[in-house]
Tab-separated table of C-alpha atoms in Angstrom:
chain	number	residue	atom	x	y	z
A	10	MET	CA	206.352	88.947	46.809
A	11	ALA	CA	204.728	89.018	50.242
A	12	SER	CA	201.399	90.827	50.489
A	13	ILE	CA	200.856	93.908	52.636
A	14	HIS	CA	197.432	94.662	54.141
A	15	ARG	CA	196.394	97.674	56.180
A	16	PHE	CA	193.495	98.163	58.579
A	17	GLU	CA	192.126	101.495	59.744
A	18	ASP	CA	194.042	103.327	62.510
A	19	ALA	CA	196.953	100.912	62.193
A	20	ASP	CA	199.742	101.307	64.744
A	21	PHE	CA	201.224	97.815	64.870
A	22	SER	CA	202.182	95.003	62.477
A	23	ILE	CA	201.363	91.313	62.336
A	24	ARG	CA	203.404	89.144	59.989
A	25	SER	CA	202.946	85.598	58.784
A	26	SER	CA	206.025	83.535	59.516
A	27	LEU	CA	204.880	81.133	56.782
A	28	ASP	CA	204.636	83.435	53.769
A	29	GLY	CA	205.814	86.846	54.973
A	30	SER	CA	202.453	88.560	54.483
A	31	THR	CA	202.190	91.647	56.660
A	32	PHE	CA	199.114	93.247	58.213
A	33	ALA	CA	199.128	96.772	59.620
A	34	VAL	CA	196.642	96.548	62.491
A	35	ASN	CA	195.216	98.498	65.386
A	36	ARG	CA	196.818	97.142	68.528
A	37	ALA	CA	194.010	98.235	70.845
A	38	LYS	CA	191.457	96.247	68.854
A	39	LEU	CA	193.616	93.154	69.129
A	40	GLU	CA	194.114	93.632	72.865
A	41	ASN	CA	190.439	94.328	73.527
A	42	GLY	CA	189.203	91.531	71.303
A	43	SER	CA	191.409	88.612	72.310
A	44	TYR	CA	192.725	87.275	75.599
A	45	VAL	CA	195.647	85.732	73.718
A	46	PHE	CA	196.745	88.998	72.113
A	47	CYS	CA	196.207	90.828	75.378
A	48	ASP	CA	198.605	88.423	77.109
A	49	MET	CA	201.073	88.635	74.224
A	50	PHE	CA	201.226	92.407	74.387
A	51	GLU	CA	201.803	92.310	78.124
A	52	CYS	CA	205.210	90.883	77.274
A	53	CYS	CA	205.931	93.337	74.437
A	54	ASP	CA	207.796	96.603	74.532
A	55	ARG	CA	205.293	99.386	75.214
A	56	SER	CA	207.297	102.089	73.453
A	57	GLU	CA	205.476	104.920	71.712
A	58	ASN	CA	206.707	103.943	68.252
A	59	ARG	CA	204.546	100.867	67.782
A	60	GLU	CA	204.512	100.928	63.990
A	61	ASP	CA	208.046	99.559	63.987
A	62	GLN	CA	206.972	96.625	66.145
A	63	VAL	CA	206.148	93.353	64.400
A	64	LEU	CA	204.555	90.227	65.826
A	65	ASP	CA	205.161	87.041	63.845
A	66	LEU	CA	202.397	84.437	63.863
A	67	HIS	CA	202.604	80.930	62.459
A	68	GLU	CA	199.510	81.286	60.265
A	69	PRO	CA	199.054	81.560	56.487
A	70	GLU	CA	197.870	84.805	54.925
A	71	SER	CA	194.259	83.651	54.460
A	72	THR	CA	193.912	82.617	58.104
A	73	LEU	CA	195.489	85.814	59.401
A	74	SER	CA	193.198	87.850	57.184
A	75	ALA	CA	190.117	86.112	58.617
A	76	LEU	CA	191.383	86.482	62.192
A	77	LEU	CA	192.218	90.166	61.911
A	78	ARG	CA	188.950	90.985	60.166
A	79	LEU	CA	187.129	89.344	63.066
A	80	LEU	CA	188.988	91.579	65.481
A	81	HIS	CA	188.674	94.817	63.528
A	82	SER	CA	185.144	94.347	62.163
A	83	PRO	CA	183.214	91.671	64.090
A	84	PRO	CA	180.397	90.275	61.912
A	85	ALA	CA	176.842	91.402	62.557
A	86	PRO	CA	174.269	88.626	63.087
A	87	PRO	CA	172.369	87.435	60.011
A	88	VAL	CA	169.031	89.056	59.231
A	89	GLN	CA	166.262	87.475	61.283
A	90	PHE	CA	162.806	86.885	59.851
A	91	LEU	CA	159.764	87.897	61.886
A	92	ARG	CA	158.311	85.014	63.872
A	93	GLU	CA	154.679	84.010	63.562
A	94	PRO	CA	152.077	83.531	64.937
A	95	ILE	CA	152.638	86.678	66.981
A	96	GLY	CA	149.837	86.347	69.527
A	97	GLU	CA	150.634	82.877	70.843
A	98	LYS	CA	152.580	81.726	73.864
A	99	VAL	CA	156.270	80.927	73.520
A	100	ILE	CA	155.682	77.174	73.474
A	101	THR	CA	153.694	77.429	70.240
A	102	GLN	CA	155.866	80.052	68.572
A	103	LEU	CA	157.475	78.962	65.350
A	104	PRO	CA	161.287	78.775	65.518
A	105	ILE	CA	163.551	81.703	64.728
A	106	ARG	CA	164.543	81.785	61.071
A	107	TYR	CA	167.316	83.760	59.411
A	108	ASP	CA	167.867	84.975	55.877
A	109	LEU	CA	170.448	82.458	54.695
A	110	THR	CA	171.751	84.882	52.072
A	111	THR	CA	173.031	87.079	54.926
A	112	ALA	CA	174.742	84.200	56.769
A	113	ILE	CA	178.428	83.337	56.701
A	114	PRO	CA	178.950	80.078	54.726
A	115	LEU	CA	179.525	76.950	56.807
A	116	PRO	CA	183.115	76.297	55.605
A	117	VAL	CA	184.093	79.848	56.591
A	118	LEU	CA	182.307	79.493	59.937
A	119	ARG	CA	184.401	76.434	60.744
A	120	LEU	CA	187.534	78.546	60.360
A	121	LEU	CA	186.097	81.426	62.391
A	122	PHE	CA	185.075	79.160	65.272
A	123	TYR	CA	188.540	77.592	65.189
A	124	LEU	CA	190.142	81.031	65.428
A	125	THR	CA	187.723	82.112	68.151
A	126	ASP	CA	188.826	79.136	70.213
A	127	LYS	CA	192.540	79.345	69.436
A	128	TYR	CA	192.867	83.071	70.097
A	129	ALA	CA	190.198	83.310	72.816
A	130	LEU	CA	188.291	85.995	70.946
A	131	LEU	CA	185.794	88.174	72.766
A	132	ASN	CA	182.451	89.582	71.633
A	133	VAL	CA	182.111	87.498	68.459
A	134	LEU	CA	180.769	84.168	69.710
A	135	ASP	CA	177.087	85.155	69.926
A	136	SER	CA	177.116	86.492	66.385
A	137	LEU	CA	178.873	83.384	65.062
A	138	LYS	CA	176.306	81.190	66.828
A	139	ALA	CA	173.512	83.033	65.020
A	140	HIS	CA	175.279	82.540	61.692
A	141	LEU	CA	175.650	78.837	62.448
A	142	LEU	CA	171.969	78.534	63.373
A	143	ALA	CA	170.991	80.219	60.119
A	144	HIS	CA	172.127	77.024	58.374
A	145	ALA	CA	170.106	74.701	60.616
A	146	PRO	CA	166.887	74.648	58.522
A	147	THR	CA	168.825	73.399	55.491
A	148	ASP	CA	171.506	71.319	57.229
A	149	GLY	CA	170.157	70.422	60.659
A	150	LEU	CA	172.289	67.354	61.348
A	151	THR	CA	175.545	69.123	60.479
A	152	VAL	CA	174.735	72.146	62.651
A	153	TYR	CA	173.611	69.885	65.514
A	154	ALA	CA	176.824	67.873	65.376
A	155	TYR	CA	179.024	70.931	64.969
A	156	GLY	CA	177.347	72.681	67.886
A	157	LEU	CA	178.090	69.675	70.094
A	158	SER	CA	181.723	69.607	68.973
A	159	LEU	CA	182.229	73.255	69.988
A	160	SER	CA	181.807	72.634	73.711
A	161	ALA	CA	185.305	74.043	74.317
A	162	LEU	CA	183.877	77.478	73.533
A	163	GLY	CA	181.399	77.238	76.399
A	164	ASP	CA	177.785	76.188	76.581
A	165	MET	CA	176.742	75.389	73.007
A	166	SER	CA	173.733	73.309	74.052
A	167	TYR	CA	171.438	76.060	72.777
A	168	VAL	CA	172.821	75.657	69.260
A	169	ALA	CA	172.459	71.873	69.380
A	170	SER	CA	168.907	72.082	70.738
A	171	GLU	CA	167.812	74.634	68.153
A	172	ALA	CA	169.322	72.566	65.348
A	173	SER	CA	167.712	69.347	66.600
A	174	GLN	CA	164.274	70.462	65.390
A	175	TYR	CA	165.506	70.577	61.794
A	176	ILE	CA	167.102	67.137	61.682
A	177	LEU	CA	165.348	64.946	59.154
A	178	PRO	CA	164.130	61.503	60.251
A	179	LEU	CA	167.328	59.632	61.093
A	180	PRO	CA	166.716	56.677	58.723
A	181	TRP	CA	166.813	59.152	55.837
A	182	TYR	CA	170.533	59.761	56.386
A	183	SER	CA	173.345	57.593	55.082
A	184	LEU	CA	175.912	56.025	57.394
A	185	ASP	CA	178.522	58.562	56.321
A	186	GLU	CA	176.146	61.440	57.071
A	187	VAL	CA	175.338	60.320	60.624
A	188	LYS	CA	179.016	59.807	61.403
A	189	VAL	CA	179.280	63.560	62.004
A	190	VAL	CA	177.335	63.121	65.266
A	191	PRO	CA	180.013	63.057	68.005
A	192	THR	CA	178.711	60.253	70.261
A	193	VAL	CA	176.174	57.446	70.392
A	194	ALA	CA	174.398	59.317	73.192
A	195	ASP	CA	174.016	62.387	70.978
A	196	TYR	CA	172.541	60.214	68.230
A	197	HIS	CA	170.229	58.505	70.714
A	198	ASN	CA	168.943	61.846	71.995
A	199	VAL	CA	167.772	62.755	68.500
A	200	HIS	CA	166.175	59.331	68.158
A	201	ARG	CA	164.285	59.879	71.437
A	202	LEU	CA	163.049	63.273	70.286
A	203	GLN	CA	161.884	62.016	66.920
A	204	THR	CA	160.168	58.945	68.370
A	205	TYR	CA	158.337	61.127	70.883
A	206	ARG	CA	157.212	63.512	68.137
A	207	VAL	CA	155.892	60.739	65.909
A	208	LYS	CA	153.821	59.218	68.710
A	209	ALA	CA	152.505	62.605	69.838
A	210	LEU	CA	151.560	63.708	66.318
A	211	GLN	CA	149.837	60.403	65.642
A	212	GLU	CA	147.853	60.674	68.859
A	213	ILE	CA	146.726	64.218	68.065
A	214	LEU	CA	145.732	63.227	64.560
A	215	VAL	CA	143.637	60.202	65.465
A	216	ARG	CA	141.808	62.138	68.183
A	217	GLU	CA	140.952	65.225	66.157
A	218	GLU	CA	137.411	64.985	64.798
A	219	LEU	CA	135.827	67.036	62.049
A	220	PHE	CA	132.745	67.782	64.156
A	221	PRO	CA	133.965	67.547	67.788
A	222	HIS	CA	131.002	66.842	70.086
A	223	GLY	CA	128.746	67.578	67.115
A	224	TYR	CA	129.889	71.204	66.951
A	225	GLY	CA	129.465	72.755	63.481
A	226	MET	CA	127.881	69.606	62.118
A	227	CYS	CA	126.338	69.787	58.670
A	228	ALA	CA	122.923	68.122	58.671
A	229	THR	CA	123.187	67.284	54.980
A	230	HIS	CA	126.737	65.938	54.667
A	231	ASN	CA	127.772	65.093	58.213
A	232	THR	CA	128.146	61.339	57.655
A	233	GLY	CA	130.044	61.537	54.368
A	234	ALA	CA	132.208	64.475	55.436
A	235	ALA	CA	133.146	62.859	58.746
A	236	ALA	CA	133.930	59.571	56.990
A	237	ALA	CA	136.224	61.317	54.493
A	238	TRP	CA	138.030	63.118	57.323
A	239	ASP	CA	138.385	59.926	59.382
A	240	ARG	CA	139.667	57.920	56.444
A	241	ALA	CA	142.289	60.539	55.596
A	242	ARG	CA	143.575	60.934	59.147
A	243	ILE	CA	143.894	57.172	59.676
A	244	ILE	CA	145.894	56.806	56.463
A	245	LEU	CA	148.095	59.783	57.339
A	246	ALA	CA	148.679	58.571	60.909
A	247	ARG	CA	150.429	55.479	59.551
A	248	LYS	CA	152.813	57.640	57.520
A	249	VAL	CA	153.653	60.323	60.076
A	250	GLU	CA	157.336	61.155	60.445
A	251	SER	CA	158.967	63.479	62.959
A	252	ASN	CA	158.983	66.293	60.391
A	253	THR	CA	155.483	65.747	58.971
A	254	ASP	CA	153.316	68.847	58.663
A	255	VAL	CA	150.167	67.090	59.838
A	256	ALA	CA	147.864	70.076	59.409
A	257	GLY	CA	149.334	70.841	56.002
A	258	GLU	CA	148.754	67.284	54.828
A	259	MET	CA	145.146	67.308	56.015
A	260	GLU	CA	144.571	70.742	54.502
A	261	SER	CA	145.192	69.253	51.067
A	262	LEU	CA	141.722	67.637	51.379
A	263	VAL	CA	139.966	70.995	51.186
A	264	TYR	CA	138.626	70.209	47.717
A	265	ILE	CA	136.368	67.535	49.253
A	266	PHE	CA	134.577	70.076	51.451
A	267	GLN	CA	134.517	73.164	49.239
A	268	SER	CA	131.049	72.509	47.823
A	269	CYS	CA	129.406	73.062	51.236
A	270	SER	CA	130.113	76.241	53.208
A	271	LYS	CA	129.230	74.618	56.538
A	272	CYS	CA	131.448	71.584	55.951
A	273	CYS	CA	134.229	73.843	54.697
A	274	LYS	CA	134.010	75.980	57.840
A	275	ALA	CA	134.196	72.895	60.068
A	276	PHE	CA	137.108	71.556	58.013
A	277	THR	CA	139.037	74.838	58.304
A	278	ALA	CA	138.477	74.928	62.071
A	279	ALA	CA	139.628	71.312	62.441
A	280	VAL	CA	142.803	71.949	60.427
A	281	GLU	CA	143.601	75.085	62.428
A	282	MET	CA	143.132	73.178	65.679
A	283	LEU	CA	145.423	70.435	64.378
A	284	ALA	CA	148.068	73.014	63.515
A	285	TYR	CA	147.834	74.592	66.967
A	286	LYS	CA	148.071	71.280	68.820
A	287	CYS	CA	150.954	70.056	66.668
A	288	ARG	CA	152.906	73.242	67.329
A	289	ARG	CA	152.739	72.391	71.025
A	290	VAL	CA	154.549	69.093	70.496
A	291	PRO	CA	158.233	69.405	71.517
A	292	ARG	CA	160.418	70.167	68.536
A	293	ARG	CA	163.762	70.587	70.281
A	294	LEU	CA	165.786	68.459	72.667
A	295	ASP	CA	165.519	71.014	75.455
A	296	GLN	CA	161.707	70.720	75.274
A	297	LEU	CA	161.686	66.942	75.649
A	298	PRO	CA	160.162	65.731	78.949
A	299	ASP	CA	162.705	64.276	81.377
A	300	ASP	CA	160.893	60.952	81.666
A	301	VAL	CA	161.047	60.165	77.934
């Protein structure tokens, strides 16, 4: 038996020509939310008794349900976490992060983007973009590739650029995983970004001294403390990847300096300076210098 669904303020019916499922819908919401439905209704009888009118669509029940929910109750964006550090310039701000538990799952998003494109939906794209970006920290390559593939929906470069900062070092992916990237050029752009980041992070690391220009130097331990810092940064510089938390790695050496308050203060200042400088290194494709 075919299912019957009803939305609030229904005055029109949509029916699946595949399984006979019927949806009682609000015609105005369909007209105002979709160019396709707006054009369809231009050709329909505009009689007062709309409830007797039925529009057959060649979609299964599950797809129609998703489409009509989008039109009647567009999804709110996922919950956004507060960005830190608050007082810094935009270039050093940490990226926007969303609460993934409030985001639409990726498989469902694929369907919703497909419907948005097919039915030329209005007023839902920005929210869907935010839901897609919510998955970037945990699945950067997939979101990057999917953002690039959605160019038919308009400028999706923002999604691809935001996702690019979460892509793991490319050699970490299998051949099947990187096949999701649409073109060789798109793959190469990520490679350029990651190569630039590695070189920049290495350069910052090897130049950052524990006692810059002798500032904060400990008269008792300066030689040993500086040697320990230098040894650690040289070793780390050889292992830096595009996603390495350089300051975090160096901070793990705090136990070496804890016995001396002056050395510990200099160490903390050096790590904080490292963190600040590393945050200034381009993370996204849109931040990459043109001459790279």
